[in-house]
PDB file of C-alpha atoms in Angstrom:
ATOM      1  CA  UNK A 809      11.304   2.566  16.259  1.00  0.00           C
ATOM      2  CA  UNK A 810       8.908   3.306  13.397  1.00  0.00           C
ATOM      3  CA  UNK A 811      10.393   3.225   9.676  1.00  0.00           C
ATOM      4  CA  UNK A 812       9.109   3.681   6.120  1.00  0.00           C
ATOM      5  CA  UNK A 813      10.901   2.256   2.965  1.00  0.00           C
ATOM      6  CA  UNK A 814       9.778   3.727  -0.224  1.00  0.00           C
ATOM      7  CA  UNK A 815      12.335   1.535  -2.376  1.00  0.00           C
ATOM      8  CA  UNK A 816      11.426   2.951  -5.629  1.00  0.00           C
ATOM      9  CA  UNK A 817      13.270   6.924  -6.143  1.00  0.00           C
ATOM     10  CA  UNK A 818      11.684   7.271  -9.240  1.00  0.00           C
ATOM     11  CA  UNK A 819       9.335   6.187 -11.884  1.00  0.00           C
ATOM     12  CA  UNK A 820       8.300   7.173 -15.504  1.00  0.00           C
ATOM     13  CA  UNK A 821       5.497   6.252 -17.278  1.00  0.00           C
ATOM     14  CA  UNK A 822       3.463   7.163 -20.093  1.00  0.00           C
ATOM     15  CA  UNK A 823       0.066   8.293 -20.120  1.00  0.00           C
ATOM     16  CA  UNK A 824      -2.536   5.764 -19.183  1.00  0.00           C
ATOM     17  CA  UNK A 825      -0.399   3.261 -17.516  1.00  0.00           C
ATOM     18  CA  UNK A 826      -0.891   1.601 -14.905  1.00  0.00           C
ATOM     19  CA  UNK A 827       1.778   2.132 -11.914  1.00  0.00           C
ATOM     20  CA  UNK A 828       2.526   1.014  -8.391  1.00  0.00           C
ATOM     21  CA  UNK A 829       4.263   2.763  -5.606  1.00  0.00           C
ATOM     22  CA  UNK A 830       5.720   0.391  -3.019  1.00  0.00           C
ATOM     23  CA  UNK A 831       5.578   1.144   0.618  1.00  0.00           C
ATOM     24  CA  UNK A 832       6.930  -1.651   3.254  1.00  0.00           C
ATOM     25  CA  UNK A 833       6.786   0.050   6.488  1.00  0.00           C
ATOM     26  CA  UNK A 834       8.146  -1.215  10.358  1.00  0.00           C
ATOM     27  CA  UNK A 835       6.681  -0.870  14.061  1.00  0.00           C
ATOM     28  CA  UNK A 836       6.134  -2.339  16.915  1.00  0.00           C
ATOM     29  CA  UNK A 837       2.794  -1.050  17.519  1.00  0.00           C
ATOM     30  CA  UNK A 838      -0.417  -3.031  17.122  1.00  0.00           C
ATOM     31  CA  UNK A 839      -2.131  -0.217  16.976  1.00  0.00           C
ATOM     32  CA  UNK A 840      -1.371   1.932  13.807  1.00  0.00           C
ATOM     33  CA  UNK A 841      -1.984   4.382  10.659  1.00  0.00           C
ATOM     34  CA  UNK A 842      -0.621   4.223   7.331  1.00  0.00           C
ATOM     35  CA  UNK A 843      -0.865   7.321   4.676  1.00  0.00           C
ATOM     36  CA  UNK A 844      -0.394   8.508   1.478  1.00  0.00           C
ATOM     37  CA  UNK A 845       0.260  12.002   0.930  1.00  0.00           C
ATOM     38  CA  UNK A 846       1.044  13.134  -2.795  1.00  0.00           C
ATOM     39  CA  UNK A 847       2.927  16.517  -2.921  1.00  0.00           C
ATOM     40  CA  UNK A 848       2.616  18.174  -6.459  1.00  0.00           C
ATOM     41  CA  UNK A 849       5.539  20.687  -7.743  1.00  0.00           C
ATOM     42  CA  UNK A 850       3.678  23.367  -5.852  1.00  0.00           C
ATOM     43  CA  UNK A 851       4.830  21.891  -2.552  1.00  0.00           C
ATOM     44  CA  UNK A 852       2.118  21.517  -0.331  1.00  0.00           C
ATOM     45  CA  UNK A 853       1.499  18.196   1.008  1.00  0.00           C
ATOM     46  CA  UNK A 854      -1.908  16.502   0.145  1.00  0.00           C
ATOM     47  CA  UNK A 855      -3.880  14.060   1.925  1.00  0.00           C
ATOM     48  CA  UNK A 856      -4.501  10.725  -0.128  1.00  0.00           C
ATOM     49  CA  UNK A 857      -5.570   8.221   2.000  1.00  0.00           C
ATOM     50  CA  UNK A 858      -5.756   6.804   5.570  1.00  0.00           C
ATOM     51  CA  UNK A 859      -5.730   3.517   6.751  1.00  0.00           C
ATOM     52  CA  UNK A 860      -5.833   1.742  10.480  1.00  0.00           C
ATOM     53  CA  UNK A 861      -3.800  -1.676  11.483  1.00  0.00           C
ATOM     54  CA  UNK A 862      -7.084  -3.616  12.293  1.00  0.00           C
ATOM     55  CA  UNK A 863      -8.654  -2.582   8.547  1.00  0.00           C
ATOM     56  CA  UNK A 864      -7.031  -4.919   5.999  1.00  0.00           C
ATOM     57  CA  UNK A 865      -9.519  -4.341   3.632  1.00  0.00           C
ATOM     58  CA  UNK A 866      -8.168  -2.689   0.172  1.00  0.00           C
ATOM     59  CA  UNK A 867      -9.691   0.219  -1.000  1.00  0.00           C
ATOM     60  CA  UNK A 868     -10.214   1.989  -4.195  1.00  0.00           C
ATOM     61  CA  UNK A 869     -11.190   5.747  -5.007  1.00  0.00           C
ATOM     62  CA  UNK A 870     -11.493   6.562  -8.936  1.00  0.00           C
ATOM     63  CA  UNK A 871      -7.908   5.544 -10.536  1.00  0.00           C
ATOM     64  CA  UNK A 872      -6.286   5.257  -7.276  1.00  0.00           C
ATOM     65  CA  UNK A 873      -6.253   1.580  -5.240  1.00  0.00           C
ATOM     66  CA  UNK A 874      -4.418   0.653  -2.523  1.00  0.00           C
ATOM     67  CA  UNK A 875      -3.616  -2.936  -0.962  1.00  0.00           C
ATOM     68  CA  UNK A 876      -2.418  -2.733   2.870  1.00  0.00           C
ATOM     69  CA  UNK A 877      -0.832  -6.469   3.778  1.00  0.00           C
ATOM     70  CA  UNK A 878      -0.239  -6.882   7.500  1.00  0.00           C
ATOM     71  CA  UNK A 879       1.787  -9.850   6.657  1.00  0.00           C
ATOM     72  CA  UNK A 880       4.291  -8.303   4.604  1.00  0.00           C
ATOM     73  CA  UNK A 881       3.974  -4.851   6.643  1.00  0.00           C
ATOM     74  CA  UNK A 882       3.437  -3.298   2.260  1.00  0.00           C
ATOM     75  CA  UNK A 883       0.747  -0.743   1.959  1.00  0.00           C
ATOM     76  CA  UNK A 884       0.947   0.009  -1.728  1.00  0.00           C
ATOM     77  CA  UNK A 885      -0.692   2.490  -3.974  1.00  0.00           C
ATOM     78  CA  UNK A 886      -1.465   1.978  -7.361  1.00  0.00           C
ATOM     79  CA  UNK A 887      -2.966   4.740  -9.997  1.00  0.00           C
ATOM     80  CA  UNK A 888      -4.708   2.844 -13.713  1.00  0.00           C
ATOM     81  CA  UNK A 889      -4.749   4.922 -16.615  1.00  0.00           C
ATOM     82  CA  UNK A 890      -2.077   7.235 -15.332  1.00  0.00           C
ATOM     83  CA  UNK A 891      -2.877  11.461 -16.549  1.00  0.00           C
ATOM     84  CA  UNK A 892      -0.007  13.984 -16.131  1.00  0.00           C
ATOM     85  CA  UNK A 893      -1.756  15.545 -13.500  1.00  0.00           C
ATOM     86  CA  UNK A 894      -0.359  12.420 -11.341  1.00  0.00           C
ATOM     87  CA  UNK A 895       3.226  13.709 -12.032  1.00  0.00           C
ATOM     88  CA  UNK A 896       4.305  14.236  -8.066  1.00  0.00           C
ATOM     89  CA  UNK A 897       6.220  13.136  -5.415  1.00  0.00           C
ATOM     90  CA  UNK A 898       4.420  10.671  -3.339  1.00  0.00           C
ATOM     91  CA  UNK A 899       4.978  10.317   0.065  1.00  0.00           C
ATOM     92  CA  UNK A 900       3.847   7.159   2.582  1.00  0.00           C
ATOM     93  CA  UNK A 901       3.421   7.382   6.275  1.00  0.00           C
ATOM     94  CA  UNK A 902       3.205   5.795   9.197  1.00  0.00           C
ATOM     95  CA  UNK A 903       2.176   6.630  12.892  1.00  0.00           C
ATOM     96  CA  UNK A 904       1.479   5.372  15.928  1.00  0.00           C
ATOM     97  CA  UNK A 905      -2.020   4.489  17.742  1.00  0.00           C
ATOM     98  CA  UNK A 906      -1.626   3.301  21.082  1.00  0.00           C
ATOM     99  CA  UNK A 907      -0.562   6.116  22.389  1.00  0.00           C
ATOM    100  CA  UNK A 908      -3.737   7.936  22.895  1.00  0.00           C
ATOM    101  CA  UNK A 909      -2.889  11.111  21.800  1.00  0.00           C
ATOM    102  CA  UNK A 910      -1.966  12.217  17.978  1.00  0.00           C
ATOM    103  CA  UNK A 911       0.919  11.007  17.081  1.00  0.00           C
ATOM    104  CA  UNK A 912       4.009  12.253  14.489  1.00  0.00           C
ATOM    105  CA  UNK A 913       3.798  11.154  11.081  1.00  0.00           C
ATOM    106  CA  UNK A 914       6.937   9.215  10.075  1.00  0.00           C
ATOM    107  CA  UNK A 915       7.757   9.582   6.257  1.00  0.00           C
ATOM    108  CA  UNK A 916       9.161   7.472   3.716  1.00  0.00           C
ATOM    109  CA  UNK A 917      11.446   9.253   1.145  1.00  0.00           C
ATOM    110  CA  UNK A 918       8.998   9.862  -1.420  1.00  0.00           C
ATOM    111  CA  UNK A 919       8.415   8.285  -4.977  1.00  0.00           C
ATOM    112  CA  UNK A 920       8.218  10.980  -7.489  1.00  0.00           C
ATOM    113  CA  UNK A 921       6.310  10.016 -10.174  1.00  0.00           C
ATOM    114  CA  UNK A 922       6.673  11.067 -14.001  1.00  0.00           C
ATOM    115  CA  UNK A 923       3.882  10.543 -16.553  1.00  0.00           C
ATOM    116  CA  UNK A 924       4.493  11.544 -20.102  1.00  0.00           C
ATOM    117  CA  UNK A 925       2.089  12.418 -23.759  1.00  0.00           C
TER     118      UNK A 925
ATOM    119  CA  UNK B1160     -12.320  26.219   5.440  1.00  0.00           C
ATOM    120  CA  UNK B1161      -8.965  27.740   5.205  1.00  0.00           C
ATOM    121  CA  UNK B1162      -6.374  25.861   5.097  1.00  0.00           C
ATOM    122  CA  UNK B1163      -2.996  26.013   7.415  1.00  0.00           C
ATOM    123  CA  UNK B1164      -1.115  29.541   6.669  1.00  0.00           C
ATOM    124  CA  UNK B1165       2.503  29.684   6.508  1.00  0.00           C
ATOM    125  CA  UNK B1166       4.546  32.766   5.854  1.00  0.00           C
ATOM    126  CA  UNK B1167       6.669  33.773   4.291  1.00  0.00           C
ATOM    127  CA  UNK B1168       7.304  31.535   1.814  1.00  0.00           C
ATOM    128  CA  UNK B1169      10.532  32.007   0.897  1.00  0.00           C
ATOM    129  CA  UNK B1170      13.822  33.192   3.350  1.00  0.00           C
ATOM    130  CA  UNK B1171      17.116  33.409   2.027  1.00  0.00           C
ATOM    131  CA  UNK B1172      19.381  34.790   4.880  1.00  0.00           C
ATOM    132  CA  UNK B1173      23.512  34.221   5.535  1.00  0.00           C
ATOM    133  CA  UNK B1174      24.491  31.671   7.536  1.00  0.00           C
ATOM    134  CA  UNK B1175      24.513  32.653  11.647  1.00  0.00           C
ATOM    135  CA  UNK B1176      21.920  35.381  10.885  1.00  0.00           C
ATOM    136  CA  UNK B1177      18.427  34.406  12.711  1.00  0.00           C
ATOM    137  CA  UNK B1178      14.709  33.641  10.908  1.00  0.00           C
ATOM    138  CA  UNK B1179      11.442  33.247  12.043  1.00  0.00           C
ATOM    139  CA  UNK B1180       8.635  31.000  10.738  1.00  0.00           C
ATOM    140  CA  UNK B1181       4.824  31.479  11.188  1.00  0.00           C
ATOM    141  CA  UNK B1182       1.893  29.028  11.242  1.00  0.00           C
ATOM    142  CA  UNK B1183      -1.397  29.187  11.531  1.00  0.00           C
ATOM    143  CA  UNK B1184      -3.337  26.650  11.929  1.00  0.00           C
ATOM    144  CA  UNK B1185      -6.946  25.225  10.870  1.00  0.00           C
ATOM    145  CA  UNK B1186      -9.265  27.021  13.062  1.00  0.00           C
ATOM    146  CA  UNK B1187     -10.334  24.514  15.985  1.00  0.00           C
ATOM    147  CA  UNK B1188      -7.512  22.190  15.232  1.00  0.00           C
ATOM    148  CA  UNK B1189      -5.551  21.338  18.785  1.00  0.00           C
ATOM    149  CA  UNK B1190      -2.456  19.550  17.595  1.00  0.00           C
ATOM    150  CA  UNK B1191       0.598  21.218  15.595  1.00  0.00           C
ATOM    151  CA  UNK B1192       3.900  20.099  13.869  1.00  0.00           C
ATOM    152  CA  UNK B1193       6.610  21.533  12.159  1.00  0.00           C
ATOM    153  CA  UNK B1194       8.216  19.206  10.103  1.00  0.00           C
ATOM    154  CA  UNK B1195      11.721  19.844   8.429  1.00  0.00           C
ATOM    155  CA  UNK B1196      11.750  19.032   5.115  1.00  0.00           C
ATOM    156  CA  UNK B1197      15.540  18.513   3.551  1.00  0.00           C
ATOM    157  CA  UNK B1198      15.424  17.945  -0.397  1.00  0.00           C
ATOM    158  CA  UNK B1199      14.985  14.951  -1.307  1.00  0.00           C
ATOM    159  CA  UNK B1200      13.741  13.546   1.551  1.00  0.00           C
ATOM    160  CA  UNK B1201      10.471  12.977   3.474  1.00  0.00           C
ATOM    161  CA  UNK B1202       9.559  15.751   5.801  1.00  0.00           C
ATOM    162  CA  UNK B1203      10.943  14.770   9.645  1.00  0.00           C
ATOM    163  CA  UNK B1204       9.216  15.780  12.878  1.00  0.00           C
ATOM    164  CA  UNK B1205      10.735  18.553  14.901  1.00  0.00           C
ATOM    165  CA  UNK B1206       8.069  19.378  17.238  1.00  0.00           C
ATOM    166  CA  UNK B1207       4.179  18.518  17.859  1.00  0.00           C
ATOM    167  CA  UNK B1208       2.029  21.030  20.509  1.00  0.00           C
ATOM    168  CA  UNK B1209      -1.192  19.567  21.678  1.00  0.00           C
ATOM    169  CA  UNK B1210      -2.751  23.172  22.028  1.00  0.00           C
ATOM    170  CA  UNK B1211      -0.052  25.747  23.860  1.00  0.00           C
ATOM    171  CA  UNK B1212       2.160  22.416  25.378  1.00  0.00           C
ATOM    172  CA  UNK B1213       4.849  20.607  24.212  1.00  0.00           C
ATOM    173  CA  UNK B1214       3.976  16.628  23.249  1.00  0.00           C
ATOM    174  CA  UNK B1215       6.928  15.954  21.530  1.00  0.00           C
ATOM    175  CA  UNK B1216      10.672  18.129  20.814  1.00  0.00           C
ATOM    176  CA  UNK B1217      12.686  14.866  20.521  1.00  0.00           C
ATOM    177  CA  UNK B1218      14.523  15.709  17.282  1.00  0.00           C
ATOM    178  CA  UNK B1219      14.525  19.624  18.026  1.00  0.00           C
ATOM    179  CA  UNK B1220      17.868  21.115  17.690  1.00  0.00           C
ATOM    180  CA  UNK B1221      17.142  22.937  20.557  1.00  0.00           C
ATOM    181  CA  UNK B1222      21.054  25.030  20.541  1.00  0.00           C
ATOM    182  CA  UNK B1223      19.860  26.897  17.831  1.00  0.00           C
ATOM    183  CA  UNK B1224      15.760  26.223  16.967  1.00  0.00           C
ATOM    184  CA  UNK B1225      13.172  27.524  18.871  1.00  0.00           C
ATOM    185  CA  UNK B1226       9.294  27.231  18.757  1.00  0.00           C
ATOM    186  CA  UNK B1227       6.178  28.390  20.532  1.00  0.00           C
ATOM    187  CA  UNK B1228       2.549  28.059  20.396  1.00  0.00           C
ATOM    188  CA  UNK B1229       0.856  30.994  22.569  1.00  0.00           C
ATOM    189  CA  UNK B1230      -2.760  31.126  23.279  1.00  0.00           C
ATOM    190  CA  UNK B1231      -2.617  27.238  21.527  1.00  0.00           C
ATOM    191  CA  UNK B1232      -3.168  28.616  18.069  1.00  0.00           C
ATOM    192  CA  UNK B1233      -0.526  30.515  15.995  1.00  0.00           C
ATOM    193  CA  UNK B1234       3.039  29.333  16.441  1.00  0.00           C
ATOM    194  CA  UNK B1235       6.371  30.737  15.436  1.00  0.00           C
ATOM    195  CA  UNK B1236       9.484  28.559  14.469  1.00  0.00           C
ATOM    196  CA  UNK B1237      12.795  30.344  14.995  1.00  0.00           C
ATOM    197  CA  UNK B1238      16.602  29.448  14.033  1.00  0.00           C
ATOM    198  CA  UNK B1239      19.023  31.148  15.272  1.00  0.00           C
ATOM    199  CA  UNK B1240      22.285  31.102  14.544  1.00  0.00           C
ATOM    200  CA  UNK B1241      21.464  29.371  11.275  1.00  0.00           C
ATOM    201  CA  UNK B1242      23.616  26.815   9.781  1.00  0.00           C
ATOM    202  CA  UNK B1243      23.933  25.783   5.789  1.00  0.00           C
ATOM    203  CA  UNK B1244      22.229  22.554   6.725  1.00  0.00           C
ATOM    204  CA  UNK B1245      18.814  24.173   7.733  1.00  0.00           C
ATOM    205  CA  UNK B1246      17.895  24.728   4.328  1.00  0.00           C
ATOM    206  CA  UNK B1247      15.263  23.060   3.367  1.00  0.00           C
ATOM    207  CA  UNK B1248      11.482  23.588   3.530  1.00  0.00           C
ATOM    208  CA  UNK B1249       9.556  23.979   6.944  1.00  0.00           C
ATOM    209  CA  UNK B1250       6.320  22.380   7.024  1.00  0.00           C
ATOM    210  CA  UNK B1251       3.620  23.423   9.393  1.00  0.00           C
ATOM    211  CA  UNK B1252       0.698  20.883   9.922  1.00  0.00           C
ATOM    212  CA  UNK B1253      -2.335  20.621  12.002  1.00  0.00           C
ATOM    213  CA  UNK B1254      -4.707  18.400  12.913  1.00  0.00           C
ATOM    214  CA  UNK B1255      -8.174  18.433  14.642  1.00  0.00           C
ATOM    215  CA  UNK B1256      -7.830  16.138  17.788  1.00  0.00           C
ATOM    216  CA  UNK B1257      -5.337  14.348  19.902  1.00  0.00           C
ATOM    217  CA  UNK B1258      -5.776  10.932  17.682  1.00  0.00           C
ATOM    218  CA  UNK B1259      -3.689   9.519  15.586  1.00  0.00           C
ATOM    219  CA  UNK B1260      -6.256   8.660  13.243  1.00  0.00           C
ATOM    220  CA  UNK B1261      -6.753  12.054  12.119  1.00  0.00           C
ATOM    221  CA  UNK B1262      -5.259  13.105   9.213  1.00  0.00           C
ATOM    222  CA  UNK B1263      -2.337  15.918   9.030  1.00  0.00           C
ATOM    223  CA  UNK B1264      -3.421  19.267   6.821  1.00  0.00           C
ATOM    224  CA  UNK B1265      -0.088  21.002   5.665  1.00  0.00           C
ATOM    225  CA  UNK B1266       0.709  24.523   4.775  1.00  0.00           C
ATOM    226  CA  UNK B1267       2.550  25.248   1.681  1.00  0.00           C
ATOM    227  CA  UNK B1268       5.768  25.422   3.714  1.00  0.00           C
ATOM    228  CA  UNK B1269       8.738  28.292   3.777  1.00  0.00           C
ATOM    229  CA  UNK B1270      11.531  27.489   1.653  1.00  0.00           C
ATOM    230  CA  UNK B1271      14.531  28.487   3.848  1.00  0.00           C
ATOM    231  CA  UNK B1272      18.022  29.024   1.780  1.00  0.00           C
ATOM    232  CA  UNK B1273      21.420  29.312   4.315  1.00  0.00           C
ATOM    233  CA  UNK B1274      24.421  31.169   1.792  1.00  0.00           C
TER     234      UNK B1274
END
């Protein structure tokens, strides 16, 4: 069975800090995705990144990084120079490759994220 | 490109009344979820459809919810009776082929509210 452990419930930081989310995830798979979703008061779910089992390469796009570890099963986000604009509820996911066909997305329970003047 | 609709947005009915979502998906996207999403938690699978069939109803209450996908592109999610426990936000996301390796698009959901 596939789970997602987003350990931290909440965080607060001030403008232009640096933060981490922390994602651990489980499967059995060999063949998976991980993603980060970021869902703003507004609701709607959006689409952060996407990452595949066999890529372990980190990745960074503007303020946001992310470092994916096979070996500890972590694929953790991290914003620099945090804005308010990042205030959300952030959301990692996992699901399932080998399958063939698309696949469920299995969600942690969220990080929501406060950033304060 | 539009993105997925969802309407209405907002439902607040009495508990064992009946309700009825609506999705519609990214045009030319095959595969569709709705996802439950309870409040403070991370949205949870009820069913996929991998254009007008069934892939996956695992964790469908399937006493009371209901869902279809005619013609493979809109769908409808119905509850009926409803209890206090289905409030929470239904998600409706698609996604443009049968791989897991593409991503999810989600509507803006329908809050659902059981009194």
């Amino acid at each position: 069975a596939q789970k997602v452990t987003q350990a931290q419930t909440e965080i607060s930081v001030v403008e232009k800090e640096d933060v981490t989310l922390d994602c651990v995830y489980e499967t059995r798979d060999t063949t998976y995705y991980l993603f980060w979703y970021k869902q703003p008061p507004s609701g709607e779910l959006v689409f952060l990144i996407r990452r595949n089992s066999f890529d372990e390469q980190n990745e960074i796009s503007g303020r946001y990084s992310w470092n994916f570890q096979k070996s500890t099963s972590s694929f953790n986000f991290t914003i620099t120079a945090s804005q308010v604009v990042d205030s959300a509820v952030y959301f990692c996911a996992l699901s399932e490759g080998s399958t063939g066909t698309a696949s469920k997305l299995t969600f942690g329970t969220g990080t929501r994220l406060q950033v304060t003047l | 490109e539009a993105g997925v609709a969802q309407s209405p947005r907002y439902k607040i009915i009495e508990k064992r009344q009946s309700v009825a979502f609506w999705c519609n998906p990214i045009s030319g996207h095959a595969t569709l979820y709705w996802y439950q999403q309870i409040l403070g938690q991370g949205p949870k699978l009820l069913i996929q459809f991998q254009n007008n069939g069934v892939v996956d109803d695992s964790q469908l209450p399937k006493d009371r919810f209901s869902a279809e996908r005619l013609k493979g592109v809109d769908s409808t999610l119905k509850i009926q009776p409803a209890k206090l426990e289905d409030s929470a936000v239904y998600l409706c996301a698609s996604t443009l082929g049968g791989a897991s390796s593409y991503e999810q698009y989600f509507g803006p959901g329908t809050r659902l509210t059981v009194t």
